[in-house]
Short mmCIF file of C-alpha atoms in Angstrom, two decimals:
data_model
loop_
_atom_site.label_atom_id
_atom_site.label_comp_id
_atom_site.label_asym_id
_atom_site.label_seq_id
_atom_site.Cartn_x
_atom_site.Cartn_y
_atom_site.Cartn_z
CA MET A 4 -23.74 0.37 -9.02
CA LYS A 5 -23.47 -2.69 -6.74
CA ASN A 6 -20.33 -3.84 -8.60
CA TYR A 7 -18.73 -0.39 -8.37
CA ILE A 8 -19.38 -0.24 -4.68
CA SER A 9 -17.87 -3.63 -4.23
CA LEU A 10 -14.58 -2.25 -5.58
CA MET A 11 -14.31 -0.14 -2.54
CA LYS A 12 -13.96 -3.22 -0.18
CA LEU A 13 -16.21 -1.55 2.33
CA ARG A 14 -15.82 -4.27 4.98
CA VAL A 15 -12.14 -3.43 4.97
CA VAL A 16 -12.93 0.32 5.05
CA GLU A 17 -15.08 -0.08 8.09
CA LEU A 18 -12.17 -1.40 10.11
CA LEU A 19 -10.29 1.91 9.15
CA LEU A 20 -13.05 4.00 10.11
CA VAL A 21 -13.24 2.23 13.60
CA THR A 22 -9.78 3.63 14.32
CA THR A 23 -10.43 7.03 12.83
CA LEU A 24 -13.16 7.77 15.20
CA PRO A 25 -11.05 7.53 18.45
CA ALA A 26 -8.37 9.51 16.83
CA LEU A 27 -10.88 12.37 16.37
CA PHE A 28 -12.00 12.06 20.15
CA LEU A 29 -8.32 11.93 21.25
CA ALA A 30 -7.48 14.93 19.14
CA SER A 31 -10.48 16.98 20.37
CA GLU A 32 -9.82 15.78 24.07
CA GLY A 33 -13.61 15.33 24.00
CA VAL A 34 -16.52 15.12 21.63
CA PRO A 35 -15.14 16.26 18.10
CA ASP A 36 -16.84 18.82 16.05
CA LEU A 37 -19.76 16.99 14.24
CA SER A 38 -18.89 18.47 10.83
CA ILE A 39 -15.23 17.50 11.02
CA THR A 40 -16.36 14.03 12.15
CA PHE A 41 -18.80 13.54 9.24
CA TRP A 42 -16.45 14.80 6.51
CA SER A 43 -13.42 12.83 7.92
CA LEU A 44 -15.44 9.58 8.01
CA LEU A 45 -16.93 10.23 4.51
CA GLY A 46 -13.46 11.33 3.09
CA GLY A 47 -11.76 8.40 4.69
CA THR A 48 -14.44 6.03 3.17
CA PHE A 49 -13.72 7.56 -0.28
CA ALA A 50 -9.98 7.40 0.19
CA ALA A 51 -9.69 3.90 1.38
CA GLY A 52 -12.36 2.83 -1.21
CA GLY A 53 -10.37 4.54 -4.11
CA ALA A 54 -7.17 2.89 -2.85
CA ASN A 55 -9.00 -0.55 -2.77
CA ALA A 56 -10.43 0.10 -6.29
CA PHE A 57 -6.95 0.86 -7.56
CA ASN A 58 -5.79 -2.41 -5.98
CA MET A 59 -8.51 -4.37 -7.95
CA VAL A 60 -7.65 -2.67 -11.15
CA ILE A 61 -3.94 -3.66 -10.81
CA GLU A 62 -4.51 -7.10 -9.47
CA ALA A 63 -7.26 -8.26 -11.69
CA LYS A 64 -5.27 -11.16 -13.27
CA SER A 65 -4.11 -12.20 -9.83
CA ASP A 66 -7.58 -12.18 -8.49
CA LEU A 67 -8.73 -14.71 -11.13
CA LEU A 68 -6.25 -17.23 -9.68
CA MET A 69 -7.55 -17.07 -6.14
CA LYS A 70 -10.75 -18.58 -5.09
CA ARG A 71 -11.46 -15.92 -2.60
CA THR A 72 -11.22 -13.16 -5.13
CA ALA A 73 -12.03 -14.79 -8.39
CA LYS A 74 -15.59 -13.25 -8.41
CA ARG A 75 -14.42 -9.65 -8.07
CA PRO A 76 -16.12 -7.49 -10.74
CA ILE A 77 -12.91 -6.58 -12.61
CA ALA A 78 -11.58 -10.04 -12.55
CA THR A 79 -14.81 -11.44 -14.07
CA GLY A 80 -15.06 -8.63 -16.58
CA GLU A 81 -18.37 -7.12 -15.14
CA ILE A 82 -16.43 -3.88 -14.94
CA SER A 83 -13.59 -3.02 -17.34
CA ARG A 84 -10.11 -2.09 -16.02
CA ASN A 85 -10.53 1.25 -17.66
CA ASN A 86 -13.93 2.03 -15.95
CA GLY A 87 -12.48 0.66 -12.79
CA LEU A 88 -9.52 3.09 -13.11
CA VAL A 89 -11.78 6.02 -13.74
CA PHE A 90 -13.87 5.13 -10.69
CA ALA A 91 -10.94 4.70 -8.48
CA THR A 92 -9.39 8.05 -9.56
CA LEU A 93 -12.77 9.80 -9.27
CA ILE A 94 -13.65 8.86 -5.75
CA SER A 95 -9.99 9.37 -4.61
CA LEU A 96 -10.07 12.87 -5.89
CA ILE A 97 -13.34 13.44 -4.12
CA SER A 98 -11.92 12.33 -0.86
CA LEU A 99 -9.01 14.86 -1.20
CA VAL A 100 -11.45 17.60 -2.05
CA ILE A 101 -13.52 16.64 0.98
CA PHE A 102 -10.43 16.87 3.31
CA TYR A 103 -9.12 19.90 1.86
CA ILE A 104 -12.46 21.98 2.08
CA PHE A 105 -13.80 20.54 5.27
CA THR A 106 -10.79 19.66 7.44
CA THR A 107 -7.10 20.71 7.23
CA PRO A 108 -4.23 20.83 4.70
CA LEU A 109 -2.28 18.22 6.81
CA ALA A 110 -5.11 15.81 6.85
CA THR A 111 -5.40 16.23 2.97
CA LEU A 112 -1.74 15.65 2.53
CA LEU A 113 -1.79 12.63 4.78
CA THR A 114 -4.64 11.23 2.80
CA PHE A 115 -2.90 11.62 -0.41
CA LEU A 116 0.20 9.94 0.98
CA ALA A 117 -2.00 7.05 2.31
CA ILE A 118 -3.54 6.36 -1.11
CA THR A 119 -0.35 6.73 -2.99
CA PHE A 120 1.53 4.47 -0.64
CA TYR A 121 -1.09 1.78 -0.70
CA VAL A 122 -1.29 1.71 -4.55
CA LEU A 123 2.38 2.29 -5.51
CA GLY A 124 4.11 1.11 -2.25
CA TYR A 125 2.26 -1.93 -1.22
CA THR A 126 0.24 -3.10 -4.32
CA ILE A 127 2.95 -2.53 -6.86
CA ALA A 128 6.30 -2.57 -5.23
CA LEU A 129 5.92 -4.79 -2.18
CA LYS A 130 3.16 -7.23 -2.47
CA LYS A 131 4.54 -9.57 -4.99
CA HIS A 132 8.25 -8.94 -4.24
CA THR A 133 8.75 -9.54 -0.52
CA SER A 134 7.26 -11.79 2.37
CA GLN A 135 7.40 -8.68 4.59
CA ASN A 136 4.92 -7.04 2.16
CA ILE A 137 2.12 -6.51 4.84
CA VAL A 138 4.55 -5.24 7.44
CA TRP A 139 5.50 -2.25 5.46
CA GLY A 140 2.63 -2.07 3.32
CA GLY A 141 0.40 -1.92 6.43
CA ILE A 142 1.61 1.58 6.93
CA ALA A 143 -1.24 2.71 4.67
CA GLY A 144 -3.65 1.20 7.08
CA CYS A 145 -2.10 3.01 9.99
CA MET A 146 -2.72 6.37 8.40
CA PRO A 147 -6.19 6.93 9.36
CA VAL A 148 -5.25 7.56 12.97
CA LEU A 149 -2.84 10.32 11.86
CA ILE A 150 -5.40 11.66 9.50
CA GLY A 151 -8.02 11.88 12.32
CA GLN A 152 -5.61 13.76 14.48
CA ALA A 153 -4.69 16.22 11.60
CA ALA A 154 -8.21 16.79 10.68
CA VAL A 155 -8.99 18.44 14.11
CA THR A 156 -5.45 20.07 14.93
CA ASN A 157 -3.69 20.29 11.66
CA SER A 158 -0.79 18.68 13.61
CA LEU A 159 0.46 15.45 14.96
CA THR A 160 1.06 14.47 18.63
CA THR A 161 2.97 11.78 20.47
CA THR A 162 -0.32 10.01 21.27
CA SER A 163 -1.27 9.89 17.56
CA TRP A 164 2.15 8.40 16.58
CA LEU A 165 1.75 5.86 19.35
CA PHE A 166 -1.78 4.94 17.98
CA PHE A 167 -0.07 4.64 14.55
CA LEU A 168 2.53 2.25 16.03
CA LEU A 169 -0.20 0.14 17.63
CA ILE A 170 -1.99 -0.30 14.23
CA PHE A 171 1.46 -1.08 12.61
CA PHE A 172 2.10 -3.87 15.00
CA TRP A 173 -1.46 -5.15 14.96
CA THR A 174 -1.61 -5.46 11.17
CA PRO A 175 0.84 -8.28 10.42
CA PRO A 176 -0.45 -10.92 12.85
CA HIS A 177 -4.00 -9.95 11.86
CA PHE A 178 -3.23 -10.41 8.12
CA TRP A 179 -0.94 -13.37 8.54
CA ALA A 180 -3.70 -15.23 10.18
CA LEU A 181 -5.94 -14.58 7.21
CA ALA A 182 -3.02 -15.62 5.00
CA VAL A 183 -2.76 -18.93 6.80
CA ARG A 184 -6.17 -19.81 5.92
CA TYR A 185 -5.77 -18.77 2.19
CA LYS A 186 -2.11 -19.90 1.77
CA ASP A 187 -3.03 -21.94 -1.32
CA ASP A 188 -4.74 -19.14 -2.93
CA TYR A 189 -1.69 -16.69 -2.33
CA LYS A 190 0.50 -19.48 -3.67
CA ALA A 191 -1.54 -19.88 -6.93
CA ALA A 192 -1.42 -16.20 -7.58
CA GLY A 193 2.39 -15.94 -6.95
CA ILE A 194 2.02 -13.70 -3.96
CA PRO A 195 4.79 -14.39 -1.24
CA MET A 196 2.79 -13.86 1.77
CA LEU A 197 4.91 -15.00 4.83
CA PRO A 198 2.68 -18.12 5.52
CA VAL A 199 3.41 -19.14 1.73
CA VAL A 200 7.20 -18.91 1.91
CA ALA A 201 8.07 -19.56 5.54
CA PRO A 202 7.59 -22.45 7.86
CA ILE A 203 4.52 -22.00 10.09
CA LYS A 204 6.65 -21.90 13.23
CA SER A 205 8.34 -18.89 11.88
CA VAL A 206 5.15 -17.21 10.97
CA ILE A 207 3.87 -17.81 14.50
CA ASN A 208 6.98 -16.50 16.02
CA GLN A 209 6.87 -13.21 14.06
CA MET A 210 3.18 -13.07 15.21
CA TRP A 211 4.30 -13.23 18.69
CA PHE A 212 6.72 -10.41 18.22
CA HIS A 213 4.30 -8.05 16.64
CA SER A 214 1.41 -8.80 19.11
CA LEU A 215 3.62 -8.40 22.07
CA ALA A 216 4.87 -5.00 20.61
CA MET A 217 1.22 -4.11 20.03
CA ALA A 218 0.19 -4.92 23.56
CA LEU A 219 2.94 -2.64 24.97
CA VAL A 220 1.98 0.21 22.50
CA SER A 221 -1.63 -0.03 23.43
CA LEU A 222 -0.95 0.70 27.10
CA LEU A 223 1.40 3.58 26.05
CA VAL A 224 -1.48 5.19 24.10
CA ILE A 225 -3.62 5.25 27.14
CA TRP A 226 -0.72 6.62 29.26
CA SER A 227 0.23 9.30 26.64
CA ALA A 228 -3.54 10.45 26.40
CA LYS A 229 -3.83 10.65 30.12
CA LEU A 230 -6.87 8.41 30.16
CA PRO A 231 -8.26 6.73 33.12
CA ILE A 232 -6.11 3.82 34.54
CA TRP A 233 -8.90 1.34 34.43
CA LEU A 234 -8.71 1.36 30.63
CA SER A 235 -5.35 -0.34 30.94
CA VAL A 236 -6.94 -2.96 33.04
CA ILE A 237 -9.63 -3.74 30.42
CA THR A 238 -6.96 -3.56 27.78
CA LEU A 239 -4.95 -6.21 29.37
CA ILE A 240 -7.99 -8.45 29.53
CA LEU A 241 -8.44 -7.82 25.69
CA ILE A 242 -4.81 -8.68 25.21
CA ALA A 243 -5.20 -11.87 27.21
CA GLY A 244 -7.95 -12.97 24.98
CA TRP A 245 -5.79 -12.34 21.83
CA LYS A 246 -2.89 -14.24 23.40
CA ARG A 247 -5.12 -17.04 24.36
CA GLN A 248 -5.98 -17.56 20.71
CA LEU A 249 -2.31 -17.13 19.65
CA ILE A 250 -1.35 -19.87 22.08
CA LYS A 251 -4.00 -22.14 20.54
CA LEU A 252 -2.51 -21.52 17.07
CA THR A 253 0.94 -22.04 18.49
CA LYS A 254 0.02 -25.43 19.84
CA GLU A 255 -2.13 -26.51 16.95
CA PRO A 256 -1.38 -24.62 13.74
CA SER A 257 -4.50 -25.06 11.72
CA GLU A 258 -6.69 -22.94 9.44
CA VAL A 259 -9.42 -23.18 11.97
CA ASN A 260 -7.25 -21.62 14.78
CA ALA A 261 -5.83 -18.98 12.25
CA GLY A 262 -9.33 -17.94 11.50
CA LYS A 263 -10.23 -17.57 15.08
CA LEU A 264 -7.17 -15.48 15.65
CA PHE A 265 -8.10 -13.36 12.64
CA GLN A 266 -11.51 -12.75 14.38
CA ALA A 267 -9.90 -12.12 17.71
CA SER A 268 -7.72 -9.31 16.21
CA ILE A 269 -10.70 -7.61 14.85
CA VAL A 270 -12.56 -7.85 18.26
CA PHE A 271 -9.63 -6.46 20.02
CA LEU A 272 -9.07 -3.46 17.77
CA SER A 273 -12.92 -2.60 17.82
CA ILE A 274 -13.28 -2.93 21.49
CA TYR A 275 -10.10 -1.10 22.18
CA SER A 276 -11.17 1.78 19.82
CA PHE A 277 -14.40 2.04 21.69
CA LEU A 278 -12.66 2.16 24.94
CA LEU A 279 -10.50 5.05 23.92
CA VAL A 280 -13.72 7.07 23.04
CA ILE A 281 -15.16 6.24 26.49
CA GLY A 282 -11.97 7.06 28.21
CA VAL A 283 -11.92 10.53 26.52
CA LEU A 284 -15.44 11.16 27.48
CA LEU A 285 -14.94 10.25 31.06
CA LYS A 286 -11.44 11.83 31.42
#
């Protein structure tokens, strides 16, 4: 059972749930219904876990070529690809049933689109064919904020779309920082992540573009949701911490600094999401 659970990549799923929760609070303009919250988080866990399991089934051969992923259960043969496929399909269907019964039709549709896009769009169509794979493939990771909004209201708002854009711009520098650390792995597997195919200076320049756009949108989310102004001040401090680490990477492009930027991006998104919840409660 432990091997099947590992197919879900729960550490990755955890970050998706971190953005789903504030989306539920923003949609409710206060504390969201406990039942909707529980089922949205559970359904989101199964949906993201199912998409990740499909990813491992499809990329089993590539995983064997990368030190970071060589011990994944399908790559090692501990779980067969057929059994992995059955597991991925089952928990994905369970997620859709959960959203349909306990939330709204729109949330169900968005969940289906997120799973489909991650599997067919990112894993199959983009990942091995373009260095901008994570830019467009990252759309799947932006969907939880829309799903959270739709689970409460069965509609989407300007604020939810701005939150979506925030995650869209956050994702590339977050993932490219990881790719800098594991550039040799991606190269060995034939995956053209940007740090593999582009000079590090170009990678960092694109990180700056996306992170600056993310900074702007992070303030627009607060403005659109009419949250307290002090949230913007704290957000600017968080952004400064992110930029400080990006400056270090710019001055000294190393795996160590790339790893620190990766961690800084997680800290930013986690604290920012928490701040949105607090802002809604104190509004």
